DNA sequence: GTAACCGGTATCCTTTTGGTAATTGATAAC
DNA sequence: GTTATCAATTACCAAAAGGATACCGGTTAC
């Protein structure tokens, strides 16, 4: 099931590392998950996921450098900028899908644990 | 294809965030990718992926807290400790699989870009 | 003029992450 | 006694990641 336990998967963990290098961090996959549905404008993204403009700008630049998203300036009033997933970005769909599926299934578990660990959790 | 563009996926990106909260960082998925094949001992993991004992210990503890891996002390001489994926950990197989598949496919692209960005790359 | 919207930067700061090296305690080999 | 292995842990430190806030230049509405 899990590919191969020996030689053919020369180093599966290396492949995972390679992928992580591109989508590392707290935001890239979250942004991509949105852009896989439809294009978003800068402020729209910022509001939707609650990320500061500085970070968002940086993340989008990195996604652009890796050719995962495209940036298009729209000559509207006022000017808006539209970000969209590229074909290359869409090739990450299975990763995003797998992660959101898992997140849905284990939401309770994760949130539950968060509460247990959370020092701000009150024992009324 | 990508679930749903409107209401039913209340917030796919939230699910992605939930998942990221558990498997974030440079190492957790790499470790898990190995443990999905077979159990590993501490030093074995350390050597295989080239990670310092301090970090490895911390990562394994976090994975254990999230019930993704199990820890078993073996009464050998000297004592060894065996880490293995739990059932819950195996539920991340599709995520690991998706990421390693993507990594394989785009290895050249990633490594290529790394070289371009790398300041230590010499222009002889 | 003033205010608001847009995309984005600049500045400052805190937190997290990751790494090295040394050490510990138990056990065994020499 | 010395050295080695194993599984960590500790102390220290550097770098990266992330966040808050203010600000900029351009445009439109009032």
mmCIF file of C-alpha atoms (C1' of nucleotides) in Angstrom:
data_model
loop_
_atom_site.group_PDB
_atom_site.id
_atom_site.type_symbol
_atom_site.label_atom_id
_atom_site.label_comp_id
_atom_site.label_asym_id
_atom_site.label_seq_id
_atom_site.Cartn_x
_atom_site.Cartn_y
_atom_site.Cartn_z
ATOM 1 C CA UNK A 1 0.000 0.000 0.000
ATOM 2 C CA UNK A 2 2.545 2.529 1.086
ATOM 3 C CA UNK A 3 4.680 2.387 -2.051
ATOM 4 C CA UNK A 4 7.556 0.071 -1.203
ATOM 5 C CA UNK A 5 9.434 -0.998 1.875
ATOM 6 C CA UNK A 6 12.793 -1.349 0.256
ATOM 7 C CA UNK A 7 14.739 -0.284 -2.756
ATOM 8 C CA UNK A 8 12.402 1.264 -5.306
ATOM 9 C CA UNK A 9 11.477 4.123 -2.993
ATOM 10 C CA UNK A 10 15.050 5.233 -2.803
ATOM 11 C CA UNK A 11 14.107 7.679 -0.118
ATOM 12 C CA UNK A 12 10.505 8.560 0.262
ATOM 13 C CA UNK A 13 11.385 10.850 3.112
ATOM 14 C CA UNK A 14 13.610 12.863 0.802
ATOM 15 C CA UNK A 15 10.657 13.446 -1.497
ATOM 16 C CA UNK A 16 8.618 14.610 1.465
ATOM 17 C CA UNK A 17 11.422 16.974 2.416
ATOM 18 C CA UNK A 18 11.559 18.376 -1.088
ATOM 19 C CA UNK A 19 7.855 19.096 -1.003
ATOM 20 C CA UNK A 20 8.045 20.630 2.447
ATOM 21 C CA UNK A 21 10.690 23.004 1.198
ATOM 22 C CA UNK A 22 8.180 24.551 -1.163
ATOM 23 C CA UNK A 23 5.049 24.594 0.964
ATOM 24 C CA UNK A 24 6.589 25.101 4.369
ATOM 25 C CA UNK A 25 5.186 27.515 6.877
ATOM 26 C CA UNK A 26 1.879 28.355 8.366
ATOM 27 C CA UNK A 27 0.190 29.949 5.375
ATOM 28 C CA UNK A 28 1.195 28.700 1.928
ATOM 29 C CA UNK A 29 -1.134 25.728 1.798
ATOM 30 C CA UNK A 30 -3.935 27.733 3.358
ATOM 31 C CA UNK A 31 -3.630 30.379 0.673
ATOM 32 C CA UNK A 32 -3.370 27.758 -2.017
ATOM 33 C CA UNK A 33 -6.448 25.968 -0.723
ATOM 34 C CA UNK A 34 -8.436 29.137 -1.329
ATOM 35 C CA UNK A 35 -6.927 29.893 -4.710
ATOM 36 C CA UNK A 36 -7.725 26.388 -5.893
ATOM 37 C CA UNK A 37 -11.405 27.331 -5.706
ATOM 38 C CA UNK A 38 -11.235 30.715 -7.413
ATOM 39 C CA UNK A 39 -8.993 33.765 -7.775
ATOM 40 C CA UNK A 40 -8.767 36.141 -4.850
ATOM 41 C CA UNK A 41 -7.698 39.737 -4.458
ATOM 42 C CA UNK A 42 -5.069 40.764 -1.954
ATOM 43 C CA UNK A 43 -7.370 42.305 0.630
ATOM 44 C CA UNK A 44 -9.829 39.524 0.128
ATOM 45 C CA UNK A 45 -7.224 36.958 1.089
ATOM 46 C CA UNK A 46 -6.080 39.086 3.961
ATOM 47 C CA UNK A 47 -9.568 39.323 5.380
ATOM 48 C CA UNK A 48 -10.568 35.741 4.720
ATOM 49 C CA UNK A 49 -7.708 34.127 6.569
ATOM 50 C CA UNK A 50 -6.818 36.907 8.978
ATOM 51 C CA UNK A 51 -3.224 37.418 7.989
ATOM 52 C CA UNK A 52 -1.283 40.650 8.194
ATOM 53 C CA UNK A 53 -0.429 42.305 4.888
ATOM 54 C CA UNK A 54 3.276 41.989 5.479
ATOM 55 C CA UNK A 55 3.149 38.221 5.837
ATOM 56 C CA UNK A 56 0.615 37.789 3.080
ATOM 57 C CA UNK A 57 2.738 39.750 0.665
ATOM 58 C CA UNK A 58 5.791 37.690 1.508
ATOM 59 C CA UNK A 59 3.965 34.382 1.173
ATOM 60 C CA UNK A 60 2.436 35.357 -2.162
ATOM 61 C CA UNK A 61 5.820 36.378 -3.487
ATOM 62 C CA UNK A 62 7.273 33.032 -2.533
ATOM 63 C CA UNK A 63 4.344 31.178 -4.069
ATOM 64 C CA UNK A 64 4.849 33.221 -7.214
ATOM 65 C CA UNK A 65 8.557 32.485 -7.303
ATOM 66 C CA UNK A 66 7.756 28.801 -7.141
ATOM 67 C CA UNK A 67 5.262 29.330 -9.962
ATOM 68 C CA UNK A 68 2.403 28.045 -7.874
ATOM 69 C CA UNK A 69 0.279 31.169 -8.184
ATOM 70 C CA UNK A 70 -0.053 33.951 -10.738
ATOM 71 C CA UNK A 71 -0.454 37.655 -10.104
ATOM 72 C CA UNK A 72 -2.521 39.895 -12.330
ATOM 73 C CA UNK A 73 -3.044 43.617 -11.978
ATOM 74 C CA UNK A 74 -6.580 44.662 -12.891
ATOM 75 C CA UNK A 75 -7.093 48.149 -14.263
ATOM 76 C CA UNK A 76 -10.122 48.855 -12.124
ATOM 77 C CA UNK A 77 -10.796 51.859 -9.916
ATOM 78 C CA UNK A 78 -9.122 51.600 -7.573
ATOM 79 C CA UNK A 79 -6.602 49.203 -8.991
ATOM 80 C CA UNK A 80 -6.942 45.652 -7.707
ATOM 81 C CA UNK A 81 -4.607 42.696 -7.918
ATOM 82 C CA UNK A 82 -5.842 39.220 -8.531
ATOM 83 C CA UNK A 83 -4.031 36.105 -7.430
ATOM 84 C CA UNK A 84 -4.858 32.737 -8.913
ATOM 85 C CA UNK A 85 -3.529 29.212 -8.848
ATOM 86 C CA UNK A 86 -1.344 28.218 -11.774
ATOM 87 C CA UNK A 87 -1.327 24.801 -13.399
ATOM 88 C CA UNK A 88 1.658 23.956 -11.287
ATOM 89 C CA UNK A 89 -0.268 25.064 -8.234
ATOM 90 C CA UNK A 90 -3.156 22.859 -9.221
ATOM 91 C CA UNK A 91 -0.792 19.896 -9.214
ATOM 92 C CA UNK A 92 -0.771 20.291 -5.435
ATOM 93 C CA UNK A 93 -4.495 19.665 -5.321
ATOM 94 C CA UNK A 94 -4.068 16.111 -4.028
ATOM 95 C CA UNK A 95 -1.899 17.359 -1.188
ATOM 96 C CA UNK A 96 -4.353 20.069 -0.227
ATOM 97 C CA UNK A 97 -7.236 17.648 -0.569
ATOM 98 C CA UNK A 98 -5.556 15.039 1.612
ATOM 99 C CA UNK A 99 -4.784 17.605 4.261
ATOM 100 C CA UNK A 100 -8.227 19.164 4.348
ATOM 101 C CA UNK A 101 -9.864 15.738 4.440
ATOM 102 C CA UNK A 102 -7.702 14.780 7.370
ATOM 103 C CA UNK A 103 -8.396 18.074 9.079
ATOM 104 C CA UNK A 104 -12.127 17.583 8.772
ATOM 105 C CA UNK A 105 -11.980 14.057 10.156
ATOM 106 C CA UNK A 106 -9.773 14.927 13.079
ATOM 107 C CA UNK A 107 -10.998 18.388 13.887
ATOM 108 C CA UNK A 108 -12.516 17.319 17.198
ATOM 109 C CA UNK A 109 -9.386 15.486 18.243
ATOM 110 C CA UNK A 110 -7.153 18.382 17.348
ATOM 111 C CA UNK A 111 -9.310 21.014 18.981
ATOM 112 C CA UNK A 112 -9.739 18.784 22.000
ATOM 113 C CA UNK A 113 -6.010 18.419 22.458
ATOM 114 C CA UNK A 114 -5.486 22.106 21.929
ATOM 115 C CA UNK A 115 -7.777 22.803 24.872
ATOM 116 C CA UNK A 116 -5.944 20.315 27.075
ATOM 117 C CA UNK A 117 -2.594 21.876 26.320
ATOM 118 C CA UNK A 118 -3.807 25.443 26.426
ATOM 119 C CA UNK A 119 -2.536 27.198 29.551
ATOM 120 C CA UNK A 120 -5.256 29.813 29.103
ATOM 121 C CA UNK A 121 -7.900 27.130 29.489
ATOM 122 C CA UNK A 122 -9.773 27.893 32.677
ATOM 123 C CA UNK A 123 -10.769 25.237 35.159
ATOM 124 C CA UNK A 124 -13.862 27.034 36.347
ATOM 125 C CA UNK B 1 -13.344 18.104 -8.468
ATOM 126 C CA UNK B 2 -12.028 20.196 -5.626
ATOM 127 C CA UNK B 3 -14.882 19.479 -3.210
ATOM 128 C CA UNK B 4 -17.173 22.453 -3.491
ATOM 129 C CA UNK B 5 -16.896 26.090 -4.422
ATOM 130 C CA UNK B 6 -19.430 27.416 -1.984
ATOM 131 C CA UNK B 7 -21.306 26.454 1.106
ATOM 132 C CA UNK B 8 -20.823 22.769 1.808
ATOM 133 C CA UNK B 9 -17.084 23.175 2.385
ATOM 134 C CA UNK B 10 -17.698 25.612 5.186
ATOM 135 C CA UNK B 11 -14.037 26.442 5.218
ATOM 136 C CA UNK B 12 -11.656 24.068 3.597
ATOM 137 C CA UNK B 13 -8.804 26.305 4.531
ATOM 138 C CA UNK B 14 -9.681 25.906 8.201
ATOM 139 C CA UNK B 15 -9.353 22.159 7.837
ATOM 140 C CA UNK B 16 -5.956 22.646 6.241
ATOM 141 C CA UNK B 17 -4.967 24.874 9.138
ATOM 142 C CA UNK B 18 -6.071 22.271 11.648
ATOM 143 C CA UNK B 19 -3.945 19.656 9.957
ATOM 144 C CA UNK B 20 -0.980 21.974 9.711
ATOM 145 C CA UNK B 21 -1.169 22.557 13.424
ATOM 146 C CA UNK B 22 -0.389 18.910 14.022
ATOM 147 C CA UNK B 23 2.204 18.211 11.360
ATOM 148 C CA UNK B 24 3.858 21.585 11.113
ATOM 149 C CA UNK B 25 7.594 21.970 11.054
ATOM 150 C CA UNK B 26 10.482 20.600 9.156
ATOM 151 C CA UNK B 27 10.557 17.098 10.542
ATOM 152 C CA UNK B 28 7.259 15.569 11.661
ATOM 153 C CA UNK B 29 6.122 14.341 8.276
ATOM 154 C CA UNK B 30 9.614 13.164 7.415
ATOM 155 C CA UNK B 31 9.750 11.073 10.564
ATOM 156 C CA UNK B 32 6.253 9.789 9.979
ATOM 157 C CA UNK B 33 7.078 8.845 6.407
ATOM 158 C CA UNK B 34 9.773 6.534 7.732
ATOM 159 C CA UNK B 35 7.674 5.086 10.525
ATOM 160 C CA UNK B 36 4.905 4.271 8.087
ATOM 161 C CA UNK B 37 7.226 1.700 6.563
ATOM 162 C CA UNK B 38 8.500 0.068 9.743
ATOM 163 C CA UNK B 39 9.442 0.875 13.327
ATOM 164 C CA UNK B 40 12.702 2.682 13.930
ATOM 165 C CA UNK B 41 14.950 3.126 16.923
ATOM 166 C CA UNK B 42 15.998 6.532 18.122
ATOM 167 C CA UNK B 43 19.562 6.467 16.838
ATOM 168 C CA UNK B 44 18.398 4.858 13.648
ATOM 169 C CA UNK B 45 16.081 7.774 12.929
ATOM 170 C CA UNK B 46 18.744 10.238 13.924
ATOM 171 C CA UNK B 47 21.225 8.730 11.500
ATOM 172 C CA UNK B 48 18.774 8.170 8.666
ATOM 173 C CA UNK B 49 17.535 11.727 8.406
ATOM 174 C CA UNK B 50 20.462 13.584 9.902
ATOM 175 C CA UNK B 51 18.718 15.290 12.756
ATOM 176 C CA UNK B 52 20.230 16.231 16.083
ATOM 177 C CA UNK B 53 19.085 14.274 19.129
ATOM 178 C CA UNK B 54 17.641 17.350 20.747
ATOM 179 C CA UNK B 55 15.298 18.103 17.890
ATOM 180 C CA UNK B 56 14.466 14.483 17.251
ATOM 181 C CA UNK B 57 13.516 13.985 20.869
ATOM 182 C CA UNK B 58 11.283 17.033 20.817
ATOM 183 C CA UNK B 59 9.581 16.062 17.561
ATOM 184 C CA UNK B 60 8.956 12.518 18.749
ATOM 185 C CA UNK B 61 7.435 13.774 21.961
ATOM 186 C CA UNK B 62 5.068 15.999 20.048
ATOM 187 C CA UNK B 63 4.129 13.182 17.682
ATOM 188 C CA UNK B 64 3.506 11.009 20.711
ATOM 189 C CA UNK B 65 1.341 13.651 22.371
ATOM 190 C CA UNK B 66 -0.752 13.768 19.233
ATOM 191 C CA UNK B 67 -0.966 9.964 19.333
ATOM 192 C CA UNK B 68 0.579 9.661 15.919
ATOM 193 C CA UNK B 69 3.458 7.455 17.023
ATOM 194 C CA UNK B 70 4.020 4.991 19.838
ATOM 195 C CA UNK B 71 7.122 4.580 21.961
ATOM 196 C CA UNK B 72 8.265 1.246 23.281
ATOM 197 C CA UNK B 73 11.283 0.581 25.462
ATOM 198 C CA UNK B 74 12.967 -2.670 24.555
ATOM 199 C CA UNK B 75 14.812 -4.528 27.333
ATOM 200 C CA UNK B 76 17.856 -5.198 25.240
ATOM 201 C CA UNK B 77 21.504 -4.558 26.100
ATOM 202 C CA UNK B 78 21.929 -1.722 25.904
ATOM 203 C CA UNK B 79 18.340 -0.620 26.180
ATOM 204 C CA UNK B 80 16.829 0.546 22.914
ATOM 205 C CA UNK B 81 13.656 2.454 22.234
ATOM 206 C CA UNK B 82 11.423 1.682 19.316
ATOM 207 C CA UNK B 83 9.142 4.193 17.706
ATOM 208 C CA UNK B 84 6.305 3.113 15.455
ATOM 209 C CA UNK B 85 3.346 4.642 13.718
ATOM 210 C CA UNK B 86 0.018 4.284 15.493
ATOM 211 C CA UNK B 87 -3.299 3.691 13.749
ATOM 212 C CA UNK B 88 -3.939 7.391 14.018
ATOM 213 C CA UNK B 89 -0.580 8.013 12.435
ATOM 214 C CA UNK B 90 -1.424 5.666 9.603
ATOM 215 C CA UNK B 91 -4.481 7.797 8.895
ATOM 216 C CA UNK B 92 -2.018 10.399 7.629
ATOM 217 C CA UNK B 93 -0.796 7.985 4.980
ATOM 218 C CA UNK B 94 -2.674 9.742 2.198
ATOM 219 C CA UNK B 95 -1.101 13.066 3.158
ATOM 220 C CA UNK B 96 2.379 11.589 3.258
ATOM 221 C CA UNK B 97 1.735 9.740 0.021
ATOM 222 C CA UNK B 98 0.487 12.858 -1.742
ATOM 223 C CA UNK B 99 3.466 14.848 -0.576
ATOM 224 C CA UNK B 100 6.061 12.271 -1.502
ATOM 225 C CA UNK B 101 4.455 11.744 -4.900
ATOM 226 C CA UNK B 102 4.573 15.465 -5.535
ATOM 227 C CA UNK B 103 8.129 15.650 -4.320
ATOM 228 C CA UNK B 104 9.208 12.923 -6.722
ATOM 229 C CA UNK B 105 7.497 14.576 -9.669
ATOM 230 C CA UNK B 106 8.872 18.017 -9.000
ATOM 231 C CA UNK B 107 12.256 17.150 -7.607
ATOM 232 C CA UNK B 108 14.092 18.583 -10.587
ATOM 233 C CA UNK B 109 12.120 21.795 -10.517
ATOM 234 C CA UNK B 110 12.643 22.249 -6.799
ATOM 235 C CA UNK B 111 16.336 21.463 -6.864
ATOM 236 C CA UNK B 112 16.738 23.641 -9.925
ATOM 237 C CA UNK B 113 15.156 26.606 -8.203
ATOM 238 C CA UNK B 114 17.181 25.982 -5.090
ATOM 239 C CA UNK B 115 20.347 26.350 -7.122
ATOM 240 C CA UNK B 116 19.142 29.587 -8.679
ATOM 241 C CA UNK B 117 18.311 31.052 -5.299
ATOM 242 C CA UNK B 118 21.353 29.683 -3.563
ATOM 243 C CA UNK B 119 23.805 32.498 -2.788
ATOM 244 C CA UNK B 120 26.568 29.922 -2.469
ATOM 245 C CA UNK B 121 26.038 28.933 -6.095
ATOM 246 C CA UNK B 122 29.168 29.952 -7.956
ATOM 247 C CA UNK B 123 29.098 31.644 -11.331
ATOM 248 C CA UNK B 124 32.442 30.297 -12.450
ATOM 249 C "C1'" DG C 1 -9.705 69.527 2.008
ATOM 250 C "C1'" DT C 2 -10.895 65.035 4.228
ATOM 251 C "C1'" DA C 3 -11.840 60.442 4.287
ATOM 252 C "C1'" DA C 4 -11.879 55.844 2.367
ATOM 253 C "C1'" DC C 5 -10.353 52.050 -0.566
ATOM 254 C "C1'" DC C 6 -6.725 49.617 -2.870
ATOM 255 C "C1'" DG C 7 -2.015 46.825 -2.742
ATOM 256 C "C1'" DG C 8 1.912 46.903 -0.563
ATOM 257 C "C1'" DT C 9 6.317 48.424 2.493
ATOM 258 C "C1'" DA C 10 8.919 49.776 6.548
ATOM 259 C "C1'" DT C 11 9.826 49.429 11.213
ATOM 260 C "C1'" DC C 12 9.835 47.152 15.268
ATOM 261 C "C1'" DC C 13 9.269 43.387 18.140
ATOM 262 C "C1'" DT C 14 8.332 38.519 20.099
ATOM 263 C "C1'" DT C 15 8.096 33.778 19.430
ATOM 264 C "C1'" DT C 16 9.415 29.696 17.364
ATOM 265 C "C1'" DT C 17 12.612 26.820 15.288
ATOM 266 C "C1'" DG C 18 16.719 24.632 14.722
ATOM 267 C "C1'" DG C 19 21.538 23.692 15.601
ATOM 268 C "C1'" DT C 20 26.017 22.555 18.450
ATOM 269 C "C1'" DA C 21 28.197 20.724 22.116
ATOM 270 C "C1'" DA C 22 28.473 18.876 26.575
ATOM 271 C "C1'" DT C 23 26.546 15.938 29.897
ATOM 272 C "C1'" DT C 24 23.904 12.130 32.236
ATOM 273 C "C1'" DG C 25 22.877 7.353 33.642
ATOM 274 C "C1'" DA C 26 22.642 2.789 32.666
ATOM 275 C "C1'" DT C 27 25.033 -1.135 30.748
ATOM 276 C "C1'" DA C 28 28.473 -3.755 28.715
ATOM 277 C "C1'" DA C 29 33.123 -4.902 26.580
ATOM 278 C "C1'" DC C 30 38.111 -4.787 27.331
ATOM 279 C "C1'" DG D 1 39.344 1.752 35.249
ATOM 280 C "C1'" DT D 2 38.536 3.146 30.533
ATOM 281 C "C1'" DT D 3 35.933 3.262 26.733
ATOM 282 C "C1'" DA D 4 31.878 2.622 24.097
ATOM 283 C "C1'" DT D 5 26.756 2.378 23.077
ATOM 284 C "C1'" DC D 6 22.126 3.985 23.649
ATOM 285 C "C1'" DA D 7 18.586 7.470 24.682
ATOM 286 C "C1'" DA D 8 18.005 11.256 25.842
ATOM 287 C "C1'" DT D 9 18.513 16.159 28.343
ATOM 288 C "C1'" DT D 10 20.622 20.590 29.291
ATOM 289 C "C1'" DA D 11 22.562 25.053 28.266
ATOM 290 C "C1'" DC D 12 23.554 28.237 24.986
ATOM 291 C "C1'" DC D 13 22.912 30.607 20.683
ATOM 292 C "C1'" DA D 14 21.569 32.158 15.796
ATOM 293 C "C1'" DA D 15 18.270 32.533 12.465
ATOM 294 C "C1'" DA D 16 13.824 32.335 10.719
ATOM 295 C "C1'" DA D 17 9.027 32.970 11.121
ATOM 296 C "C1'" DG D 18 5.334 35.543 12.396
ATOM 297 C "C1'" DG D 19 2.738 39.571 14.082
ATOM 298 C "C1'" DA D 20 1.255 44.704 15.110
ATOM 299 C "C1'" DT D 21 1.235 49.022 13.528
ATOM 300 C "C1'" DA D 22 2.088 52.818 10.822
ATOM 301 C "C1'" DC D 23 2.760 54.457 6.637
ATOM 302 C "C1'" DC D 24 3.003 55.302 1.265
ATOM 303 C "C1'" DG D 25 1.173 56.463 -3.395
ATOM 304 C "C1'" DG D 26 -2.698 56.340 -6.169
ATOM 305 C "C1'" DT D 27 -7.641 57.072 -6.854
ATOM 306 C "C1'" DT D 28 -12.342 58.121 -5.910
ATOM 307 C "C1'" DA D 29 -16.207 60.146 -3.215
ATOM 308 C "C1'" DC D 30 -17.816 63.718 -0.305
#
